Tab-separated table of C-alpha atoms in Angstrom:
chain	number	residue	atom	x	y	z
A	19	UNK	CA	-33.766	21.867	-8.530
A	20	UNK	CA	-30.408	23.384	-9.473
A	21	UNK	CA	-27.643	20.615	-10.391
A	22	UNK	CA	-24.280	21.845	-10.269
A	23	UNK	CA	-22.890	21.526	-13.605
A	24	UNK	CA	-19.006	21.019	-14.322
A	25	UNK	CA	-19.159	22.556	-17.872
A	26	UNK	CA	-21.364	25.076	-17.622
A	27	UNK	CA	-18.821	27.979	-17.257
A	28	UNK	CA	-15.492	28.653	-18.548
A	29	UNK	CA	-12.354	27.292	-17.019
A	30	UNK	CA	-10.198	29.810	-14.998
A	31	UNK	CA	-6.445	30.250	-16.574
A	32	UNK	CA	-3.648	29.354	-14.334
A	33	UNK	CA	-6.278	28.843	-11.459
A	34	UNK	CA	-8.106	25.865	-10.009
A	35	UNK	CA	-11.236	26.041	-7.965
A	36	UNK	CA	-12.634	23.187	-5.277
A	37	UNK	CA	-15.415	22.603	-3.196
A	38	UNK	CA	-15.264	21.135	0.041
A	39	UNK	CA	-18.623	20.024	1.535
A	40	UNK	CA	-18.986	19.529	5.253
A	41	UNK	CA	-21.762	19.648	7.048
A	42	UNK	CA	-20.503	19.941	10.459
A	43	UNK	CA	-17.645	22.515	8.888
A	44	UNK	CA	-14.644	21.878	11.196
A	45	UNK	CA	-12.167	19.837	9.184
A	46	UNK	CA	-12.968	22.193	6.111
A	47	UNK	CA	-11.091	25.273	7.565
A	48	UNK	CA	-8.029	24.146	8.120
A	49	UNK	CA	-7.886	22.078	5.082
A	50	UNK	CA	-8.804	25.426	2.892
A	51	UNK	CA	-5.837	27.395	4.916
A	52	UNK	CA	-3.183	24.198	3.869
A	53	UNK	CA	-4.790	24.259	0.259
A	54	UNK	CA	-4.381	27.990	-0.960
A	55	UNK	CA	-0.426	27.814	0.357
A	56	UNK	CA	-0.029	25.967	-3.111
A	57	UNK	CA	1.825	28.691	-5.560
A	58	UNK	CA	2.557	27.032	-8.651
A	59	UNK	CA	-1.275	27.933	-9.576
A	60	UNK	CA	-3.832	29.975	-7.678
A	61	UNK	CA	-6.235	27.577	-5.634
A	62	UNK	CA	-9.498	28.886	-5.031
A	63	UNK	CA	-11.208	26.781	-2.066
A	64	UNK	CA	-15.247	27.264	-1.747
A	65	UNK	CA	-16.936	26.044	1.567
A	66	UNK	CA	-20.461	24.752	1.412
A	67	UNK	CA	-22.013	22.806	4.383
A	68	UNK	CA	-24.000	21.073	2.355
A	69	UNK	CA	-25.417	21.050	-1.688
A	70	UNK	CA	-27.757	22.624	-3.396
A	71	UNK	CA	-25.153	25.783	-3.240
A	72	UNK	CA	-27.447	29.312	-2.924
A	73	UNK	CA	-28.622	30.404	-5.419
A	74	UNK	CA	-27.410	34.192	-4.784
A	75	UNK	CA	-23.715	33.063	-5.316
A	76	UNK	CA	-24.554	31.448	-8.973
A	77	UNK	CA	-23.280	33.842	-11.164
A	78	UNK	CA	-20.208	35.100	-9.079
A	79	UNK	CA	-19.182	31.687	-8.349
A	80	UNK	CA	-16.730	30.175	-10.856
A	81	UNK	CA	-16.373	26.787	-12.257
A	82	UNK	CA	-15.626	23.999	-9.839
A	83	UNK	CA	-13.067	21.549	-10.806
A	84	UNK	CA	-13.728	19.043	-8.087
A	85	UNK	CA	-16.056	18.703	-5.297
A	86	UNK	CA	-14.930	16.899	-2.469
A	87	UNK	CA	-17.507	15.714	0.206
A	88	UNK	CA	-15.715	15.280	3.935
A	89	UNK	CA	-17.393	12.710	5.849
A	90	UNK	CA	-16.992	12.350	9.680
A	91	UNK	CA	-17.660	8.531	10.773
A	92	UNK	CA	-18.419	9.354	13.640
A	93	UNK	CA	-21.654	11.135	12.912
A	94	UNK	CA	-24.337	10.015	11.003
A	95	UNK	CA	-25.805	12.939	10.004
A	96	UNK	CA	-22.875	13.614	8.271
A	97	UNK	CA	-23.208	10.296	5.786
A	98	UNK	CA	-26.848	11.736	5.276
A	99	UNK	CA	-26.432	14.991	4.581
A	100	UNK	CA	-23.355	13.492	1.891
A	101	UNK	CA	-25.766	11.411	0.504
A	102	UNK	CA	-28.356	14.327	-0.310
A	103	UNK	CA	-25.880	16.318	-1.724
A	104	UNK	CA	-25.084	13.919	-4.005
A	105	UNK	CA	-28.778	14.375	-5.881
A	106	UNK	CA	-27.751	17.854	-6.133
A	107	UNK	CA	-24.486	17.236	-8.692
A	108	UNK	CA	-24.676	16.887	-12.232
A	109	UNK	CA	-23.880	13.238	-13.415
A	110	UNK	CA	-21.173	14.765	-15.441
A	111	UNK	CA	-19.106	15.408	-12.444
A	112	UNK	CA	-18.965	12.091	-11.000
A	113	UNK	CA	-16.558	11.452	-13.808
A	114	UNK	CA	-13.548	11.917	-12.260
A	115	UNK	CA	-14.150	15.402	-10.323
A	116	UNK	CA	-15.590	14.236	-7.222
A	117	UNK	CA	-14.050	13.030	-4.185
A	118	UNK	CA	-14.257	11.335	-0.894
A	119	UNK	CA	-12.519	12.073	2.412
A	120	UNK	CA	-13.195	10.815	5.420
A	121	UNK	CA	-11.975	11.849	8.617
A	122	UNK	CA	-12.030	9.768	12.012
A	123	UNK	CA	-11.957	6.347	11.142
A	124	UNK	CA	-9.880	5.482	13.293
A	125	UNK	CA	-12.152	6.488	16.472
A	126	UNK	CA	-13.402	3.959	18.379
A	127	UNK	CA	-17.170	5.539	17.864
A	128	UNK	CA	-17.424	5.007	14.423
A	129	UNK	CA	-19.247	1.915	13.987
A	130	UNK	CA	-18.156	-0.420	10.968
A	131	UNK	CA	-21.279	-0.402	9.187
A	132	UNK	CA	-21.255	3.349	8.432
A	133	UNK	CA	-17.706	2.728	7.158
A	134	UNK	CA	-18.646	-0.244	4.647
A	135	UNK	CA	-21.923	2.353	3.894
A	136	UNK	CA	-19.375	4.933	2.874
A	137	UNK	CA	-17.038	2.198	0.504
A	138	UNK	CA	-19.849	1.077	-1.016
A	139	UNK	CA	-21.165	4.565	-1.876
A	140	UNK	CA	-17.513	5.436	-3.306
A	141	UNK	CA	-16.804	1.954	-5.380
A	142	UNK	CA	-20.625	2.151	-6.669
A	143	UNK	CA	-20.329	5.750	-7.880
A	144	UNK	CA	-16.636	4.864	-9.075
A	145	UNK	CA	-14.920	7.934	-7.052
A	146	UNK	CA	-11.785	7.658	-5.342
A	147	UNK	CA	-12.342	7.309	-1.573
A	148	UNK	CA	-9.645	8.769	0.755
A	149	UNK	CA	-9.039	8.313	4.527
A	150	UNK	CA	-6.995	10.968	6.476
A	151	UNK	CA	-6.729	11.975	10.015
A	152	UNK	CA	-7.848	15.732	10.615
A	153	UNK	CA	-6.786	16.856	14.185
A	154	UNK	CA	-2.649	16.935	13.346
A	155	UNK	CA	-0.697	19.501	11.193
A	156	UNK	CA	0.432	16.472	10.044
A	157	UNK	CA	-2.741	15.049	8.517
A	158	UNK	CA	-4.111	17.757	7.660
A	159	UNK	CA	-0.694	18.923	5.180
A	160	UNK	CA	-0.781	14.837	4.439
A	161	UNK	CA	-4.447	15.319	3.276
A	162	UNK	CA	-4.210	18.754	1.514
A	163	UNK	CA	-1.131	17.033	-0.935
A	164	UNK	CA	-3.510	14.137	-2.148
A	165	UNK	CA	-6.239	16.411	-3.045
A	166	UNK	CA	-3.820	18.628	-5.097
A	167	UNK	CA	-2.601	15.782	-6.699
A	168	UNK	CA	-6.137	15.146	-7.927
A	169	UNK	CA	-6.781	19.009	-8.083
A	170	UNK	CA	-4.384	19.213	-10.400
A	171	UNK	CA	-5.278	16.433	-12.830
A	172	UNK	CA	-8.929	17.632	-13.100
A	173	UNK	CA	-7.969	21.272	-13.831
A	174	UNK	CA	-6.267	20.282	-16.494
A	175	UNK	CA	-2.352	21.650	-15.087
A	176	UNK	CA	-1.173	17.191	-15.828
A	177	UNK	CA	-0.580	17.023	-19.611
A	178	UNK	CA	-1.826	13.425	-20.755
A	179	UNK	CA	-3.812	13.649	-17.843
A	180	UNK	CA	-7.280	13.864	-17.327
A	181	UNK	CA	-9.898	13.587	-14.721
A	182	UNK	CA	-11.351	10.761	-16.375
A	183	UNK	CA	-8.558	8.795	-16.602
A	184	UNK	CA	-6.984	9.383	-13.112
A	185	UNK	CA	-10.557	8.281	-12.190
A	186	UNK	CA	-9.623	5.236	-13.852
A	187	UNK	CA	-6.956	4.188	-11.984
A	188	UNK	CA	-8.124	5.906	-8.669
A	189	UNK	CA	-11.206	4.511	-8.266
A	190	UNK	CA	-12.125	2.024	-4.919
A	191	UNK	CA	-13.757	-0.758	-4.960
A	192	UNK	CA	-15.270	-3.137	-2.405
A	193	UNK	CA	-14.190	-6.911	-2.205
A	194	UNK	CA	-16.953	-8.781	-2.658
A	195	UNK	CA	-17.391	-10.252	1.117
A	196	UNK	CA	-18.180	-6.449	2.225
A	197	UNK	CA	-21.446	-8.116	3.253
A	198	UNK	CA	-19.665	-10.916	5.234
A	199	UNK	CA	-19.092	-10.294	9.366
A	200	UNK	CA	-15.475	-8.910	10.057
A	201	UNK	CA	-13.500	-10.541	12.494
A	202	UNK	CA	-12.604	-8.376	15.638
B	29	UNK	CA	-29.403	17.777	-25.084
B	30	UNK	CA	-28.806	20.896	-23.048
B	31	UNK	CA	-25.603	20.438	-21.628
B	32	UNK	CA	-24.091	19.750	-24.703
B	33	UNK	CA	-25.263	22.386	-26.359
B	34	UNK	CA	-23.772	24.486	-23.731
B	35	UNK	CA	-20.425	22.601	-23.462
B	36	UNK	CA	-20.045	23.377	-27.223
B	37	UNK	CA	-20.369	27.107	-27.322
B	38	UNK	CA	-18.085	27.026	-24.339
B	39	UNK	CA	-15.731	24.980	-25.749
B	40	UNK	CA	-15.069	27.483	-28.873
B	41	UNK	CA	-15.643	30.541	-26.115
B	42	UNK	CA	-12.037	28.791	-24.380
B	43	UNK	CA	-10.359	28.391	-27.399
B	44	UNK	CA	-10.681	32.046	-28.839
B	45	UNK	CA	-10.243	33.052	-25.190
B	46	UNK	CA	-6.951	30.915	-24.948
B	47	UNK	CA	-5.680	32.871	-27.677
B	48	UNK	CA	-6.113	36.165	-26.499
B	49	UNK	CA	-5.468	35.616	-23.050
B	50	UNK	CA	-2.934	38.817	-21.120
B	51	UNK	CA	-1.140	37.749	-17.693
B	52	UNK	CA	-2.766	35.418	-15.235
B	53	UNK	CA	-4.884	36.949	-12.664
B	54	UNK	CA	-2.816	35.775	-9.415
B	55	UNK	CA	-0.156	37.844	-10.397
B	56	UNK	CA	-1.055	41.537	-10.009
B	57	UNK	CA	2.536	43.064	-10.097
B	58	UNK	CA	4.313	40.950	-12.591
B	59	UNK	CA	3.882	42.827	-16.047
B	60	UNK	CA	5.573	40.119	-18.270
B	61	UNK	CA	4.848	36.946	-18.247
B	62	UNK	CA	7.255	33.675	-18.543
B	63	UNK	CA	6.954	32.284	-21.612
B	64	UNK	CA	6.777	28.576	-19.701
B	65	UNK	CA	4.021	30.147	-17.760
B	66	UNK	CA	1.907	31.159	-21.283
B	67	UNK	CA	2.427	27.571	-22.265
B	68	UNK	CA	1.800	26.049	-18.934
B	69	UNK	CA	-1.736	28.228	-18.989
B	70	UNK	CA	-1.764	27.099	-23.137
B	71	UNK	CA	-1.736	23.412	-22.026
B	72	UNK	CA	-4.211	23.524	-19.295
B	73	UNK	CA	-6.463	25.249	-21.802
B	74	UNK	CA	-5.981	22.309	-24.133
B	75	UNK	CA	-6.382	19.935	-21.788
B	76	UNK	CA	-9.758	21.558	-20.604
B	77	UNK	CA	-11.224	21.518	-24.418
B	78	UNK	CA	-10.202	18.162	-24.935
B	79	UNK	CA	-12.223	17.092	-21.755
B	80	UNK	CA	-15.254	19.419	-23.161
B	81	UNK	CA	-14.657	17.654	-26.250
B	82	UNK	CA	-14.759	14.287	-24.737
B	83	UNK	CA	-17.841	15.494	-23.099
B	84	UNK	CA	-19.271	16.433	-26.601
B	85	UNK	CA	-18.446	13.267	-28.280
B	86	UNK	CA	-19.841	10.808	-25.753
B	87	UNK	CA	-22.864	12.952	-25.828
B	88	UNK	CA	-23.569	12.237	-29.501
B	89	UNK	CA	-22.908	8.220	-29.723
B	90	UNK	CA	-24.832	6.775	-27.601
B	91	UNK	CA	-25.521	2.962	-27.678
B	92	UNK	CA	-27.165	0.626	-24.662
B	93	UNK	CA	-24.921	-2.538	-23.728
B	94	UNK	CA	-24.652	-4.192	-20.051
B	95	UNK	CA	-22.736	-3.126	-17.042
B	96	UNK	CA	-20.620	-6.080	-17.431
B	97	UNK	CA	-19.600	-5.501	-20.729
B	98	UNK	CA	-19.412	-2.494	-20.099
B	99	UNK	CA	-16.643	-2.935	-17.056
B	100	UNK	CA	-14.900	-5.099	-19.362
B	101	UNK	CA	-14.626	-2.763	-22.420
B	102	UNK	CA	-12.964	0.228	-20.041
B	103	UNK	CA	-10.934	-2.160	-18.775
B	104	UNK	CA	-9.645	-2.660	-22.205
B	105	UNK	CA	-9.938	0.621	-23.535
B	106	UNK	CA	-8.195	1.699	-20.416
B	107	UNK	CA	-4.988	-1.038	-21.098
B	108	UNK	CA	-5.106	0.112	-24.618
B	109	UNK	CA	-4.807	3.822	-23.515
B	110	UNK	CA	-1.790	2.879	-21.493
B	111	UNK	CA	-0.263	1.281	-24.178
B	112	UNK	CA	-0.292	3.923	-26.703
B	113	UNK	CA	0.941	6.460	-24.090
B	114	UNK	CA	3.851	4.498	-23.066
B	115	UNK	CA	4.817	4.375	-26.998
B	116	UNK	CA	4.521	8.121	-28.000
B	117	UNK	CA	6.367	8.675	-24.342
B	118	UNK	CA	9.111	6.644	-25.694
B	119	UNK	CA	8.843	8.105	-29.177
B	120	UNK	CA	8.672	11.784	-27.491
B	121	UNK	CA	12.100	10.676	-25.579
B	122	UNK	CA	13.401	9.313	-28.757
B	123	UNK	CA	12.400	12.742	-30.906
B	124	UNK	CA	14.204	14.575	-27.988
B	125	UNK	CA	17.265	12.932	-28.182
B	126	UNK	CA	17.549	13.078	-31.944
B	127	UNK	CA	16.990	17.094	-31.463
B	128	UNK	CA	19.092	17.297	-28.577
B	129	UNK	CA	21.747	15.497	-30.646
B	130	UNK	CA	21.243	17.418	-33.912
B	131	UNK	CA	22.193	20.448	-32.050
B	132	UNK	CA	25.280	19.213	-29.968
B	133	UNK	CA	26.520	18.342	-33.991
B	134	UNK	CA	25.756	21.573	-35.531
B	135	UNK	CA	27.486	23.374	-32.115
B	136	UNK	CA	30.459	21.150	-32.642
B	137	UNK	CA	30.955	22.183	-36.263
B	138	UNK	CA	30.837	26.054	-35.372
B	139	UNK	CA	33.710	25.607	-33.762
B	140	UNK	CA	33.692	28.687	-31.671
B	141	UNK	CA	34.090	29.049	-28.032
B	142	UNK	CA	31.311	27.051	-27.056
B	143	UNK	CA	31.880	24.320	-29.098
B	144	UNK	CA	35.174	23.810	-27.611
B	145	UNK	CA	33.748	23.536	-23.996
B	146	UNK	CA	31.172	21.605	-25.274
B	147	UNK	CA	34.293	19.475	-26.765
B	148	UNK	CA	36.194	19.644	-23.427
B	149	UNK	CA	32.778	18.286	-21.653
B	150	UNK	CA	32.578	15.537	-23.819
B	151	UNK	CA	35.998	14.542	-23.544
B	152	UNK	CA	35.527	14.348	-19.597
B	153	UNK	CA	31.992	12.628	-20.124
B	154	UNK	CA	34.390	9.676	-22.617
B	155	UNK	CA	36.959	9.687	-19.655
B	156	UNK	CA	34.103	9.216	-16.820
B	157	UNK	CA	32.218	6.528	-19.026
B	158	UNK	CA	35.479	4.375	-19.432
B	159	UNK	CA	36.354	4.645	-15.651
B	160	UNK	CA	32.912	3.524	-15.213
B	161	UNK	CA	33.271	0.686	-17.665
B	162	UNK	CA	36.551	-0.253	-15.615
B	163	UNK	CA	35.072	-0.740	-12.524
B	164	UNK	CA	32.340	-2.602	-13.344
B	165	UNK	CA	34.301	-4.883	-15.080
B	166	UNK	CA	36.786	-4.733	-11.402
B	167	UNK	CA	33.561	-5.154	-9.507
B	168	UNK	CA	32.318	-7.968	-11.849
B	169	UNK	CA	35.511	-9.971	-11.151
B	170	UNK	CA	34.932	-9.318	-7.517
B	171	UNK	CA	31.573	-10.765	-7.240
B	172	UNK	CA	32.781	-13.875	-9.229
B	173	UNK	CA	35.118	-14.269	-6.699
B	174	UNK	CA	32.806	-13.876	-3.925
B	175	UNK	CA	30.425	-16.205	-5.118
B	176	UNK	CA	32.990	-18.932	-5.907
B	177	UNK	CA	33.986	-18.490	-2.164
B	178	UNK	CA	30.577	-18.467	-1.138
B	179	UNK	CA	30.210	-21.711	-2.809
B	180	UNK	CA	33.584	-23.374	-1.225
B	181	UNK	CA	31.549	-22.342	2.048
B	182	UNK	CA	28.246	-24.025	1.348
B	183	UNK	CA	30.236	-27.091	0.438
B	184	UNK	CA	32.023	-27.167	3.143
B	185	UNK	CA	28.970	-26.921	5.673
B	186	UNK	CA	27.328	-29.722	3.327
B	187	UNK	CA	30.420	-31.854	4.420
B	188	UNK	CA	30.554	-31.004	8.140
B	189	UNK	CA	26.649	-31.408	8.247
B	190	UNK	CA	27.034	-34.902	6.675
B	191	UNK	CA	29.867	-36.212	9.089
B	192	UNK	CA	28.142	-35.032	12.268
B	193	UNK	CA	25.439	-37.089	10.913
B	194	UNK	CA	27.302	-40.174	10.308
B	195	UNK	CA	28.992	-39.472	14.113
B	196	UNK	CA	24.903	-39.533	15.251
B	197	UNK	CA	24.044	-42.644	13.428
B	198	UNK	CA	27.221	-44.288	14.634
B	199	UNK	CA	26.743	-42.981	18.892
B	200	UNK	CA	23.456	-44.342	18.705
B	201	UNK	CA	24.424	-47.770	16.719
B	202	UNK	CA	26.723	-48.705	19.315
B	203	UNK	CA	24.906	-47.976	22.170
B	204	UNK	CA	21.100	-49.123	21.083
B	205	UNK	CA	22.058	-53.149	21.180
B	206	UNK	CA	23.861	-52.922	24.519
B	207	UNK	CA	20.797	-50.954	25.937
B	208	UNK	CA	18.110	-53.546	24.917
B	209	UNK	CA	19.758	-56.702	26.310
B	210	UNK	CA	20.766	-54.454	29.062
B	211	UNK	CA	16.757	-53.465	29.581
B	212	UNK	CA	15.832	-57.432	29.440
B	213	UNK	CA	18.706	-58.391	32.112
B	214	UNK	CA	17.705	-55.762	34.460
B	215	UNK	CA	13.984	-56.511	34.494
B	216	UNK	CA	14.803	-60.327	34.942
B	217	UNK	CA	17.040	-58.940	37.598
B	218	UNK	CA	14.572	-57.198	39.245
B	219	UNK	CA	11.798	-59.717	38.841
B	220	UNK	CA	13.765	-62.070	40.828
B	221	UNK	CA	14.846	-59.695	43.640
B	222	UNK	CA	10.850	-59.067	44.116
B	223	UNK	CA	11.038	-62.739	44.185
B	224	UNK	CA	13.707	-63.507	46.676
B	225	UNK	CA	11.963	-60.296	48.901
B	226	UNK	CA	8.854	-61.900	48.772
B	227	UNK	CA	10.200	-64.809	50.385
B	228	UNK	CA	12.261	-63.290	52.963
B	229	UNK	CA	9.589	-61.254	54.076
B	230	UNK	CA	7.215	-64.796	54.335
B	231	UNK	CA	10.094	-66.540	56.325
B	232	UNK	CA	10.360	-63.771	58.632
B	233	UNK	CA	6.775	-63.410	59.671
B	234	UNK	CA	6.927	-66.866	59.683
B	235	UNK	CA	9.634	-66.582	62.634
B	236	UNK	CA	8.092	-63.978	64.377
B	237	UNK	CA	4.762	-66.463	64.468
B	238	UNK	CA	6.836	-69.140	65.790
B	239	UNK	CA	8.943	-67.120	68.627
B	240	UNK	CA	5.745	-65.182	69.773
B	241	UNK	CA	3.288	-68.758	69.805
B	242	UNK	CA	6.282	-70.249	71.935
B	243	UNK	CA	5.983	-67.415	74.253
B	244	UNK	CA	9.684	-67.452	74.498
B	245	UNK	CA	10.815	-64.397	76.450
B	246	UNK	CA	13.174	-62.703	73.419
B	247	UNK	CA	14.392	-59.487	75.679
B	248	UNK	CA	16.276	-61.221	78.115
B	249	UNK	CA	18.277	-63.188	76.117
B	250	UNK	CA	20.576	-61.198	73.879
B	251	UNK	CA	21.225	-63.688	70.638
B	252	UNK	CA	17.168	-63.826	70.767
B	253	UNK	CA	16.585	-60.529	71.151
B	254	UNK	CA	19.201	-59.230	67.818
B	255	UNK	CA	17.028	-61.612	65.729
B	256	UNK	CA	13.598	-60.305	66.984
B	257	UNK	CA	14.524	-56.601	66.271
B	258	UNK	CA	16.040	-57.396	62.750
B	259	UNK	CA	12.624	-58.962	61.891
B	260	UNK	CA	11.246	-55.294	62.746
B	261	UNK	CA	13.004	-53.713	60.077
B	262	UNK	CA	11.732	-55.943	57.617
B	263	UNK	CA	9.508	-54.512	55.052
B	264	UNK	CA	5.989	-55.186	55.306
B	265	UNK	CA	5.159	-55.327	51.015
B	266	UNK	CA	1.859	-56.400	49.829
């Protein structure tokens, strides 16, 4: 099975590369269009649906600095597919250059469960979990400046910074009545 | 292990890379490069070999210890890390200054041009910083006075809360003995008109049992009749 590695290639100068995994593939495109506008460094944005990446692409592709797995709450094939990807990255990545986002929480579908699934997955695998809302121009530029933020730190463009640490202070947690019944 | 192995031959593949690195690939058309830009790219090399480095080092010491301790050493390692970067921040700043100041001095002393704009700019900065200093101390003054005022006004709301108080007790004082024996004399008041009722009502019926058994013919006669109708009106109670 191939892993993907985070140090098994050399680092790009002046460039940063990121992965977004989707499986359904909708948010992805329109965060990858608000992503490259970024001109202080050259963002490269890779698109996978879901991990192991093809094998065909392994030698042309270049070293990601973070993978970031979108997760829809309202499906939950979505959740699954994230969480078989996940047995497809190297250990060393989920130091600091991995990534949550999910996208409608706020619908009215998306059953609580599947949301305390996905904080548990994040605070147990100590990677920073965000929430943002996909469908505005709004969200979407709102979503695409956290991720540089992070983008930046774990390509190495924040002196004193590295992914590591960031993941330090970044990481979520759960409170520890996660398993008790919410009121609504 | 494997991935060491290969994060150390990368690691001295970046650095003689880093060094011999031309103009970043996003720019096609630019033929010289910035010299921020060359350190910019330096630094994110660094940074990258430290975190290979990191990645080397944890590699090679390895010892088993529980989660728990675990969580609790990064939490400390992680305070300590803060620590020491907020001193060599400071100590960078510091450095900075020093440099910054070192210059300004040797600038002044070449006394050309420049130095005497620098002088002039300094003379303005003195001017600013004592106009500054003036009306703090103006402003200062001014918040004394406000909170001395402020005070007058709490006191005096202290005092006009306290006599509306005493006014209170003293409304109430006067009219709380007045209203009991006033409450005792108008139920004994009323007891007795129940009483006197009572009675009136008896005697009446009694009347009307009298003039009805004597089969006295009450219409005709008119003194007979006023008497008979006023026992009409009398209320019938209990």
């Amino acid at each position: 099975m191939s892993l993907l590695k985070p140090f098994s290639k050399l680092p790009g100068l002046n460039s940063a590369n990121i992965l977004l995994v989707e499986s359904k593939e909708e948010f992805q495109q329109s965060l990858a269009d608000a992503l490259v506008q970024e001109t202080a460094f050259t963002v490269n944005v890779r698109l996978a649906k879901s991990l192991p990446l093809p094998i065909e692409n392994e030698e042309s592709r270049p070293r990601i600095d973070l993978v970031v797995f979108i997760i829809d709450l309202t499906s939950e094939l979505s959740f699954q597919s994230t969480e078989a990807s996940l047995k497809c990255l190297d250990p060393g990545y989920f130091l600091g250059k991995v990534c949550f986002m999910v996208i409608n929480a706020r619908n009215a579908a998306a059953p609580i469960e599947r949301l305390d699934a996905v904080r548990k997955l994040a605070a147990s695998l100590h990677c920073p979990l965000l929430f943002t809302e996909g469908q505005t121009p709004d969200g979407v530029a709102n979503a695409t400046e956290r991720l540089l933020t992070i983008l930046k730190v774990a390509a190495g463009f924040v002196p004193m910074a590295t992914a590591l640490y960031l993941s330090n202070l970044t990481r979520s947690t759960v409170s520890p009545d996660i398993d008790q019944p919410s009121f609504d | 292990m494997d991935p060491c192995d290969d994060v150390g031959s990368r690691h001295h593949a970046v650095e003689a890379g880093a060094l011999s690195s031309g103009p970043p690939d996003g720019s096609t058309g630019q033929k010289d490069v910035q010299p921020a830009d060359m350190l910019r790219i330096k630094q994110q090399m660094s940074n990258q070999c430290f975190e290979m480095a990191v990645q080397l080092q944890s590699g090679k010491s390895k010892r088993s210890c529980s989660t728990s301790e675990a969580g609790r050493e990064l939490s400390e390692y992680v305070n300590e890390l803060d620590r020491v970067k907020t001193i060599h921040f400071n100590s960078t700043l510091t450095l900075h200054r020093m440099q910054m100041w070192h210059a300004i001095g040797e600038k002044l002393k070449q006394n050309d041009s420049e130095a005497l704009a620098l002088k002039a700019e300094n003379d303005r900065c003195m001017n600013l910083c004592s106009q500054i200093k003036q009306l703090q101390q103006e402003s200062r003054v001014f918040q004394d006075e406000i909170t001395e005022i402020q005070k007058k006004r709490l006191e005096m709301k202290r005092l006009t809360h306290e006599k509306m108080k005493e006014m209170d007790e003293l409304t109430s004082k006067a009219g709380h003995p007045d209203t009991e024996k006033y409450k005792a004399v108008l139920e004994r008041g009323q007891a007795n008109l129940e009483k006197y009722k009572k009675m009136t009502v008896m005697t009446q019926n009694v009347l009307r049992g009298i003039l009805l058994a004597c089969k006295v013919n009450w219409m005709d006669d008119p003194k007979l009749r006023d008497i008979a109708m006023t026992l009409e009106e009398c209320s019938i109670s209990d």
